Coordinates of C-alpha atoms in Angstrom, one line a residue:
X1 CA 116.2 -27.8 -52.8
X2 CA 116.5 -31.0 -50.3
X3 CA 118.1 -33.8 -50.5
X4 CA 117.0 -37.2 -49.3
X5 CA 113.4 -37.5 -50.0
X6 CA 113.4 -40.7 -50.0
X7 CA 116.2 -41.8 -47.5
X8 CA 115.6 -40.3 -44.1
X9 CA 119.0 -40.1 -42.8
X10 CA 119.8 -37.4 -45.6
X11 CA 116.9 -35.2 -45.3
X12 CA 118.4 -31.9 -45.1
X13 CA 118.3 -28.4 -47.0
X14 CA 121.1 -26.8 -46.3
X15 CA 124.5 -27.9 -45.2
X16 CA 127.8 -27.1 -44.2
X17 CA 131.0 -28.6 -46.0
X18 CA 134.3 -28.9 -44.4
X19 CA 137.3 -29.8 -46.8
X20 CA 140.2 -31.9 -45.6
X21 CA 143.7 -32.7 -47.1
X22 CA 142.3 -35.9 -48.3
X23 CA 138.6 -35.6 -47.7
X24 CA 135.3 -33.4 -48.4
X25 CA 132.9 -33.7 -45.1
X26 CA 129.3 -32.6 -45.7
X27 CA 127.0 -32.4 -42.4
X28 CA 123.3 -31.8 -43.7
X29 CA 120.8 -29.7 -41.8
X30 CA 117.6 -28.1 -41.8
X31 CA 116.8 -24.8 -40.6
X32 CA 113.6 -24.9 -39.8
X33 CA 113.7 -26.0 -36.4
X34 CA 115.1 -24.4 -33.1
X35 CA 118.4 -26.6 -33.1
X36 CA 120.6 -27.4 -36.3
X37 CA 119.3 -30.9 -36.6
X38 CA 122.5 -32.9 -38.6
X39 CA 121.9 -35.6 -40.6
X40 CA 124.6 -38.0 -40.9
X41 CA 127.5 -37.2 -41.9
X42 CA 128.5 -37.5 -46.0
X43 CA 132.5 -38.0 -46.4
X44 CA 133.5 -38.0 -49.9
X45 CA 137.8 -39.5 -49.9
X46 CA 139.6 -42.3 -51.7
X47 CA 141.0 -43.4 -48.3
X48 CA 137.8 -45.0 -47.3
X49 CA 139.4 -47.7 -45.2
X50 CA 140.8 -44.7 -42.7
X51 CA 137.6 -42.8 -42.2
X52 CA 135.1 -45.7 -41.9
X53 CA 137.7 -46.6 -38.9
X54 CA 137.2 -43.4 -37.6
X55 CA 133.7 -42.3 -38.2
X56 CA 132.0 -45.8 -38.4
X57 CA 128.6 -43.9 -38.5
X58 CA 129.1 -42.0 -41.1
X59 CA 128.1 -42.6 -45.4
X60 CA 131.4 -42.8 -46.6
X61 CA 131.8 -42.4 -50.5
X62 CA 134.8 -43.3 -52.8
X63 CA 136.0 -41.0 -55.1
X64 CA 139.0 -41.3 -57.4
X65 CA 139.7 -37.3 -57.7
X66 CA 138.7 -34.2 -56.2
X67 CA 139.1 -31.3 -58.7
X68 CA 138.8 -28.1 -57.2

């Protein structure tokens, strides 16, 4: 499946995820090249006023709960 057919900054099929205290990071690639291309990177939190500080590049999503 990929993701981001319409929005190029999210056109990736595969991904890695990286999960934080407070936070699930998702760095989107595509292996179809030589180099792992990332897209930008996807932070799902409810402390969105910390990581837009920190990562002003990244798409920074609100969530209220993260159920694992």
């Amino acid at each position: 499946m990929t993701f981001g057919l319409k929005n190029r900054d999210f056109l990736f099929n595969h991904c890695d995820l990286y999960l934080t205290k407070n936070a699930i990071v998702i760095l989107g690639f595509t292996k179809d090249s030589f180099f792992k291309q990332l897209s930008l990177p996807i932070i799902l939190t409810a402390e969105v006023n910390e990581f837009s500080n920190m990562f002003p590049f990244a798409y920074i999503k609100k969530t209220n709960k993260i159920s694992f």
